[in-house]
PDB file of C-alpha atoms in Angstrom:
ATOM      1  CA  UNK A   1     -33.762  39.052  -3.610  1.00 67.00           C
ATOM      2  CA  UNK A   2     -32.382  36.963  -0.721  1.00 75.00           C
ATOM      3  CA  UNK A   3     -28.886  34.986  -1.459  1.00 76.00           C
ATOM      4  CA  UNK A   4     -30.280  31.676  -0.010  1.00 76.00           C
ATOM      5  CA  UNK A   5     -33.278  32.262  -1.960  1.00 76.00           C
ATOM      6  CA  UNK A   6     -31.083  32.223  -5.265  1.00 84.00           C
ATOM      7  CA  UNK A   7     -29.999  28.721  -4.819  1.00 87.00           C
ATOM      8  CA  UNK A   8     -31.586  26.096  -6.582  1.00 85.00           C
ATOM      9  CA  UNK A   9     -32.174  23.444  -3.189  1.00 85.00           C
ATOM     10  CA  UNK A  10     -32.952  20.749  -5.502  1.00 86.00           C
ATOM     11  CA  UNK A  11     -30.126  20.522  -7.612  1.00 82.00           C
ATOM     12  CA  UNK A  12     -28.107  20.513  -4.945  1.00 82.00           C
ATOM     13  CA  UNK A  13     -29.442  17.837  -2.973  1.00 85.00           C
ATOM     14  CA  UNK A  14     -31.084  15.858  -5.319  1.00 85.00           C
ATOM     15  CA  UNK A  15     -29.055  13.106  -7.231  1.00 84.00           C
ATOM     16  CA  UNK A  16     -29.259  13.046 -10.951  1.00 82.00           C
ATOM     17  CA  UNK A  17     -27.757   9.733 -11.461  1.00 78.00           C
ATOM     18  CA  UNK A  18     -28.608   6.503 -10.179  1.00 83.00           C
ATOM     19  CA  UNK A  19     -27.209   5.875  -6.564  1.00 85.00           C
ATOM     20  CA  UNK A  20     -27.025   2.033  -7.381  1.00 88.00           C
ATOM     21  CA  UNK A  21     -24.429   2.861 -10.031  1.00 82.00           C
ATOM     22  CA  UNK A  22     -22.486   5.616  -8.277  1.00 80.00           C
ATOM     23  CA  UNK A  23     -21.870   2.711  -6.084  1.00 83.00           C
ATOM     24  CA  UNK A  24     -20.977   0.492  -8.433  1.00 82.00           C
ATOM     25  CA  UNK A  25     -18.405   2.819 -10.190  1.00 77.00           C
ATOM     26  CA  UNK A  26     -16.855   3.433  -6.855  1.00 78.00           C
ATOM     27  CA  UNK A  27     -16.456  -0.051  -6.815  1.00 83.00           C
ATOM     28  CA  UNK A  28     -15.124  -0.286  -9.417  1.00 80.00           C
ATOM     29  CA  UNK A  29     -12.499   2.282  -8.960  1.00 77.00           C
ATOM     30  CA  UNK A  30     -11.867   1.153  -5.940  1.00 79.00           C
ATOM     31  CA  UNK A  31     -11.094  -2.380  -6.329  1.00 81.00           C
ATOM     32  CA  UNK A  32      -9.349  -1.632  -9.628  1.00 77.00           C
ATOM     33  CA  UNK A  33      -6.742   0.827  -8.623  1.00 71.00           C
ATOM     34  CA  UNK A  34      -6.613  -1.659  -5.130  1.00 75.00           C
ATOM     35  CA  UNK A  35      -5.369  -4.636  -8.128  1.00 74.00           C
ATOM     36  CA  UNK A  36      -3.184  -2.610  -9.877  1.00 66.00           C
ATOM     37  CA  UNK A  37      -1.448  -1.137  -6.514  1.00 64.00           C
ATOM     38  CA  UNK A  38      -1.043  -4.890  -5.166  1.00 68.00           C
ATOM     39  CA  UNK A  39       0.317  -6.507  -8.393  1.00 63.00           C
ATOM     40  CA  UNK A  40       3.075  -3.742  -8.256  1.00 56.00           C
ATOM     41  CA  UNK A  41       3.551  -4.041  -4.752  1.00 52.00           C
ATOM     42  CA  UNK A  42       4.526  -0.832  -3.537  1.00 49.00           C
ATOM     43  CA  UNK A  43       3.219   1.317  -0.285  1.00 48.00           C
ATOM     44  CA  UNK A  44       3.714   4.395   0.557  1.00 49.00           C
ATOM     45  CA  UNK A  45       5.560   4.988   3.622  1.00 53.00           C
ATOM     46  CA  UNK A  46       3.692   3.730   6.785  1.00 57.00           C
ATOM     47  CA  UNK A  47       0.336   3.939   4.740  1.00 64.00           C
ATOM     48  CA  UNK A  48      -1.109   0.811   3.390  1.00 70.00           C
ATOM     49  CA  UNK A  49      -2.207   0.633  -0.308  1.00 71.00           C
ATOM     50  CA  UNK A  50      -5.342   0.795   0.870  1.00 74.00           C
ATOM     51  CA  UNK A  51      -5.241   3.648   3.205  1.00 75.00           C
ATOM     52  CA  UNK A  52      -3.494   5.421   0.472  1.00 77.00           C
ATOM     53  CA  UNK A  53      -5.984   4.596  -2.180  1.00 79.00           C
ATOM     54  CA  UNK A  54      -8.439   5.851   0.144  1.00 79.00           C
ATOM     55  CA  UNK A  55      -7.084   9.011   0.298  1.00 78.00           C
ATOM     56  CA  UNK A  56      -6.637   9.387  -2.540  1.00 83.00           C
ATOM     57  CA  UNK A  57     -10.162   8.158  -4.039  1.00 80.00           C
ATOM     58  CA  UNK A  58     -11.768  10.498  -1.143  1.00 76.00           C
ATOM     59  CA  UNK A  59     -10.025  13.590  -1.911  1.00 78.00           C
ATOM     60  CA  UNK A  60     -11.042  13.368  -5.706  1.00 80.00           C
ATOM     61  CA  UNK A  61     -14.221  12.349  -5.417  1.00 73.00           C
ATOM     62  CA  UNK A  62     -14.969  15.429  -2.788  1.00 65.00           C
ATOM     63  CA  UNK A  63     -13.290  17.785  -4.847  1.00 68.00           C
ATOM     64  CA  UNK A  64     -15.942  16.384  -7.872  1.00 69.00           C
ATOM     65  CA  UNK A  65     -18.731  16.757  -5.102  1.00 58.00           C
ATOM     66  CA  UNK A  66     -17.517  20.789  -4.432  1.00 53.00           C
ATOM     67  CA  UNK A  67     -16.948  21.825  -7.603  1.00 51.00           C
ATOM     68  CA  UNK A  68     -19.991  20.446  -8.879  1.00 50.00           C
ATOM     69  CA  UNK A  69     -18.604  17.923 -11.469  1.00 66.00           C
ATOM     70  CA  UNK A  70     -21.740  15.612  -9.592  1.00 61.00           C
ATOM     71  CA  UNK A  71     -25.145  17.871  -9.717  1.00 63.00           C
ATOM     72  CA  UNK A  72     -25.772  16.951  -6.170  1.00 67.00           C
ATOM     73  CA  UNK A  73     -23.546  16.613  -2.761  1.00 66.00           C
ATOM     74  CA  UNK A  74     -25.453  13.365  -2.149  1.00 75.00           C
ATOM     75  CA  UNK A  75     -23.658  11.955  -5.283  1.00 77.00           C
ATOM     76  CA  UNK A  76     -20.328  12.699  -3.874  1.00 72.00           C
ATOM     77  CA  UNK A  77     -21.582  11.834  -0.434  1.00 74.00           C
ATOM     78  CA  UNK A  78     -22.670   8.347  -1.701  1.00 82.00           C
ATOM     79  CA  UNK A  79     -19.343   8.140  -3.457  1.00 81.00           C
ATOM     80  CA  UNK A  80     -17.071   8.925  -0.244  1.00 76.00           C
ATOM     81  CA  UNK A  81     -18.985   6.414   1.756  1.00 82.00           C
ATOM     82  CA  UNK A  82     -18.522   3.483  -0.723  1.00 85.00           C
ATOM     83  CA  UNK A  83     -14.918   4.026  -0.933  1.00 84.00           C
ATOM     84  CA  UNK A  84     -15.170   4.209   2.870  1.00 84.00           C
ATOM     85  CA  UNK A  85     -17.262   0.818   3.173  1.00 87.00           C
ATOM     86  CA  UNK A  86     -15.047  -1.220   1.227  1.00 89.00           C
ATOM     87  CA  UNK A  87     -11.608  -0.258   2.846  1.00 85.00           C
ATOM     88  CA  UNK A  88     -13.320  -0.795   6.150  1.00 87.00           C
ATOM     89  CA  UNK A  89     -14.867  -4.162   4.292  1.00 92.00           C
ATOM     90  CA  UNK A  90     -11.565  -5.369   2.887  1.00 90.00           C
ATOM     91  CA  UNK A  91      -9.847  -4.595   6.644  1.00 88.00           C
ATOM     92  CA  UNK A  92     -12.216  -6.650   8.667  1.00 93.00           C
ATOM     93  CA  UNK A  93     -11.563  -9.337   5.561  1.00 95.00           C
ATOM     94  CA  UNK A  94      -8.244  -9.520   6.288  1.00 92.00           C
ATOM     95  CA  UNK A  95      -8.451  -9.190   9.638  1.00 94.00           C
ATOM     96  CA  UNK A  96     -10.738 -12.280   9.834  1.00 97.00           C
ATOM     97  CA  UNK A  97      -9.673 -14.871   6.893  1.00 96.00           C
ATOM     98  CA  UNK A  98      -5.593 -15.377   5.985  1.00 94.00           C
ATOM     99  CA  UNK A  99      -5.884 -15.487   2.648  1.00 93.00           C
ATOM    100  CA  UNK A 100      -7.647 -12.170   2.458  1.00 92.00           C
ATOM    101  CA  UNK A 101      -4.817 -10.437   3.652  1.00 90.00           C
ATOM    102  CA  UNK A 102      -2.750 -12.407   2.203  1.00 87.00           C
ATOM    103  CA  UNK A 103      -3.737 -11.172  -0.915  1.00 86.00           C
ATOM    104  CA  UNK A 104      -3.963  -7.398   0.486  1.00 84.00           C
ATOM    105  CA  UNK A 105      -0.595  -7.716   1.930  1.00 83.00           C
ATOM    106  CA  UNK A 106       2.385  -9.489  -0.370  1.00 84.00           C
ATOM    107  CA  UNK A 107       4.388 -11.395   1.715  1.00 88.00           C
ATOM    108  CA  UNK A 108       8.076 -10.218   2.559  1.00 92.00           C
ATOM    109  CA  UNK A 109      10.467 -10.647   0.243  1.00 93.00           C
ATOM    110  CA  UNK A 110      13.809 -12.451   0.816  1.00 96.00           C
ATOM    111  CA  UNK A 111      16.939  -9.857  -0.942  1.00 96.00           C
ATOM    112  CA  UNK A 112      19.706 -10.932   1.080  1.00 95.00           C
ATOM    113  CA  UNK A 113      20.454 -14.514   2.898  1.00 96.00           C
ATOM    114  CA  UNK A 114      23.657 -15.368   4.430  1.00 95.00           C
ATOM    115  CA  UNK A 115      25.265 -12.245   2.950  1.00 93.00           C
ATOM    116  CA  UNK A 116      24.444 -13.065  -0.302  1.00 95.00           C
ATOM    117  CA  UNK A 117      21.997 -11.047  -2.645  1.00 95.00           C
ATOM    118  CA  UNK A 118      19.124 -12.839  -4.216  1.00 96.00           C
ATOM    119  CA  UNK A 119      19.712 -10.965  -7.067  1.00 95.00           C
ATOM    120  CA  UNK A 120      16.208 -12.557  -9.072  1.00 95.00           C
ATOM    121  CA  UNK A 121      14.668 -10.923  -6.651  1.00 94.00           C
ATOM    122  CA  UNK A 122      16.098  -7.616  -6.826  1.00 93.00           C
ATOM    123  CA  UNK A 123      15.254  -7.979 -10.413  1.00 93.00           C
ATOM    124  CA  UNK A 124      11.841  -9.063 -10.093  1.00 91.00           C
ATOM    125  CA  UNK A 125      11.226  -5.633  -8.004  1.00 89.00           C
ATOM    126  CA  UNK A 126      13.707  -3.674 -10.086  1.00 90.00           C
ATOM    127  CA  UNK A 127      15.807  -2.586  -7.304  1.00 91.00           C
ATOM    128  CA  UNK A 128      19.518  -1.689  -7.908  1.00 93.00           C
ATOM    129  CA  UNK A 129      22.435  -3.553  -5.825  1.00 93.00           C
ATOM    130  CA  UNK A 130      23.211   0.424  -5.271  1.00 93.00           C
ATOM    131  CA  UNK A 131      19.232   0.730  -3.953  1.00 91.00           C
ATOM    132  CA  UNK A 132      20.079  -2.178  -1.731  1.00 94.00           C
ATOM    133  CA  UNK A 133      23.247  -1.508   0.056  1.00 93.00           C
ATOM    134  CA  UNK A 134      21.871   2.763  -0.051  1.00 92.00           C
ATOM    135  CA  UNK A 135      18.850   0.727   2.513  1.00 91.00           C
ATOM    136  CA  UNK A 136      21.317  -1.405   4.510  1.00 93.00           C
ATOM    137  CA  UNK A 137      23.655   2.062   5.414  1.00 93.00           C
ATOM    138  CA  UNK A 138      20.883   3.720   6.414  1.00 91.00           C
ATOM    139  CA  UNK A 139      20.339   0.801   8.763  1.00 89.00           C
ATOM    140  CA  UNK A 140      23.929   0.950   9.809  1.00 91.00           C
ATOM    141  CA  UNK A 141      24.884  -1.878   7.896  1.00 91.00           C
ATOM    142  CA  UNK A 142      27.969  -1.418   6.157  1.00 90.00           C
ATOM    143  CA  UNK A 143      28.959  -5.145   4.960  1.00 92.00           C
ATOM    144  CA  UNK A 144      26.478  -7.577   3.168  1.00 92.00           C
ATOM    145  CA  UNK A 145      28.674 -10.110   5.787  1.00 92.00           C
ATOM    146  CA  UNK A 146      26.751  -8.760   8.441  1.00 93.00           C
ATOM    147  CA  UNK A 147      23.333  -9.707   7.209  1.00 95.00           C
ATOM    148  CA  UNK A 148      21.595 -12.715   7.826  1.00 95.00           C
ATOM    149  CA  UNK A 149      18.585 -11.944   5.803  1.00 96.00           C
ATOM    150  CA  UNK A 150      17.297  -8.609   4.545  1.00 96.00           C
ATOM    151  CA  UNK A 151      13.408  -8.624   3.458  1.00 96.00           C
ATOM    152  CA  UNK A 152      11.335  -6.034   1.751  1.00 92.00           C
ATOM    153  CA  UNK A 153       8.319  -5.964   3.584  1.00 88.00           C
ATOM    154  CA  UNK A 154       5.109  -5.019   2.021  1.00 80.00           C
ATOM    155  CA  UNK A 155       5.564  -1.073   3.440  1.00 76.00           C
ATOM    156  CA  UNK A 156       8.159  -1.005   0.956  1.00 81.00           C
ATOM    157  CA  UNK A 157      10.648  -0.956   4.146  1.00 86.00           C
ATOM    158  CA  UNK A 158      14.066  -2.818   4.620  1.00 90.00           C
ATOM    159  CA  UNK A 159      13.589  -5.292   7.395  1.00 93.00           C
ATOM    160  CA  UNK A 160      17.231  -6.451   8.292  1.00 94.00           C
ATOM    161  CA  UNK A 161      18.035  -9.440  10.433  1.00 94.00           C
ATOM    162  CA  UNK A 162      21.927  -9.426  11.179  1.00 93.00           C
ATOM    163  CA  UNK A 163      24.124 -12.176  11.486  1.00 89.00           C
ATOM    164  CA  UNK A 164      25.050 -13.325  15.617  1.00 82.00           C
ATOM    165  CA  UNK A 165      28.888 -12.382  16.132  1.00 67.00           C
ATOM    166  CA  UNK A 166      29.392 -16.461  16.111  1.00 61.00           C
ATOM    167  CA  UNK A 167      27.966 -16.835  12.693  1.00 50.00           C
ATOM    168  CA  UNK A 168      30.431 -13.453  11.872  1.00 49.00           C
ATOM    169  CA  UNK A 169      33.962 -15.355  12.739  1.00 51.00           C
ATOM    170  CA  UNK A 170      32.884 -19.051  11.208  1.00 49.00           C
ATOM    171  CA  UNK A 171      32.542 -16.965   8.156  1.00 52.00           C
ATOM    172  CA  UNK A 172      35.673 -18.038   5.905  1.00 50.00           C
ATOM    173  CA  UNK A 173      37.675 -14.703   5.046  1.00 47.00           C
ATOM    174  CA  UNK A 174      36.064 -13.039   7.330  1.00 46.00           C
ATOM    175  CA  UNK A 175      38.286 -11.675  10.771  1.00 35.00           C
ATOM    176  CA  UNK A 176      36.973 -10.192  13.933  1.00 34.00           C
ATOM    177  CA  UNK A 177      38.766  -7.739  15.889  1.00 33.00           C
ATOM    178  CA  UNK A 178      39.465  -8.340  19.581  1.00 27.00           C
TER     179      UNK A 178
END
């Protein structure tokens, strides 16, 4: 017998559950894990929740599609292309009302202002004043004098705005070296 007569076509392409719901569990999923990601606040490097989420959503439910945890490709197929439609949904949201992406994207975070740390907020992200100044080194800042304000942006990156040398020597206890 032929190998590509061995294969049973219509359990392969033929769904066995309802497309309506595999679109509502992706969804589901998808706006769930999008909550949960947002209320925590974190990002992964230069990826956006959302572009991470997709990734991640994507790559499991394709592996379910290959290894046959669906009884059809189309299952995984329809699965892949609602996560797809609602990050592309949830962009052109943003990207067209304010307080859609305001509520994909958290606003920046004040940590540091005038040199001083804003310590309820290091608290309310449960960063360390260690974490902190580890961040403002690696941005060549070596004295919380020498910031103006220091955000955490919704990347999860450092964004450091230093003082001008003026505001640096009206500081009181604070010399400049000619």
């Amino acid at each position: 017998m032929h190998p590509i007569s061995e294969i049973d076509w219509h359990a392969l392409l033929v769904p066995t559950v309802s497309l309506l719901e595999l679109v509502l569990r992706g969804s589901v999923v998808y706006l769930f894990i999008l909550v949960v990601l947002r209320f925590f606040r974190r990002e992964a490097g230069a990826l956006s929740t959302a572009d991470l989420l997709v990734v991640v959503l994507v790559a499991d439910a394709a592996q379910n599609a290959m290894a046959s945890e669906y009884h059809s490709i189309t299952e995984g197929a329809i699965l892949i292309a609602t996560i797809f439609a609602w990050n592309y949904l949830l962009d052109w949201l943003g990207y067209r009302y304010r307080w859609v992406y305001g509520l994909l994207h958290p606003a920046p975070l004040l940590l540091v202002k005038n040199g001083r740390i804003q310590r309820s907020n290091l608290r309310a992200e449960m960063l360390t004043t260690a974490d902190l100044r580890e961040q403002l080194r690696e941005q060549g800042i070596e004295d919380l004098g020498q910031v103006r304000r220091c955000y955490l942006e919704a990347d999860g990156h450092l964004s450091v705005i230093k003082q001008d040398r003026e505001d640096e020597s009206a500081q009181p206890g604070k010399r400049t070296i000619s």
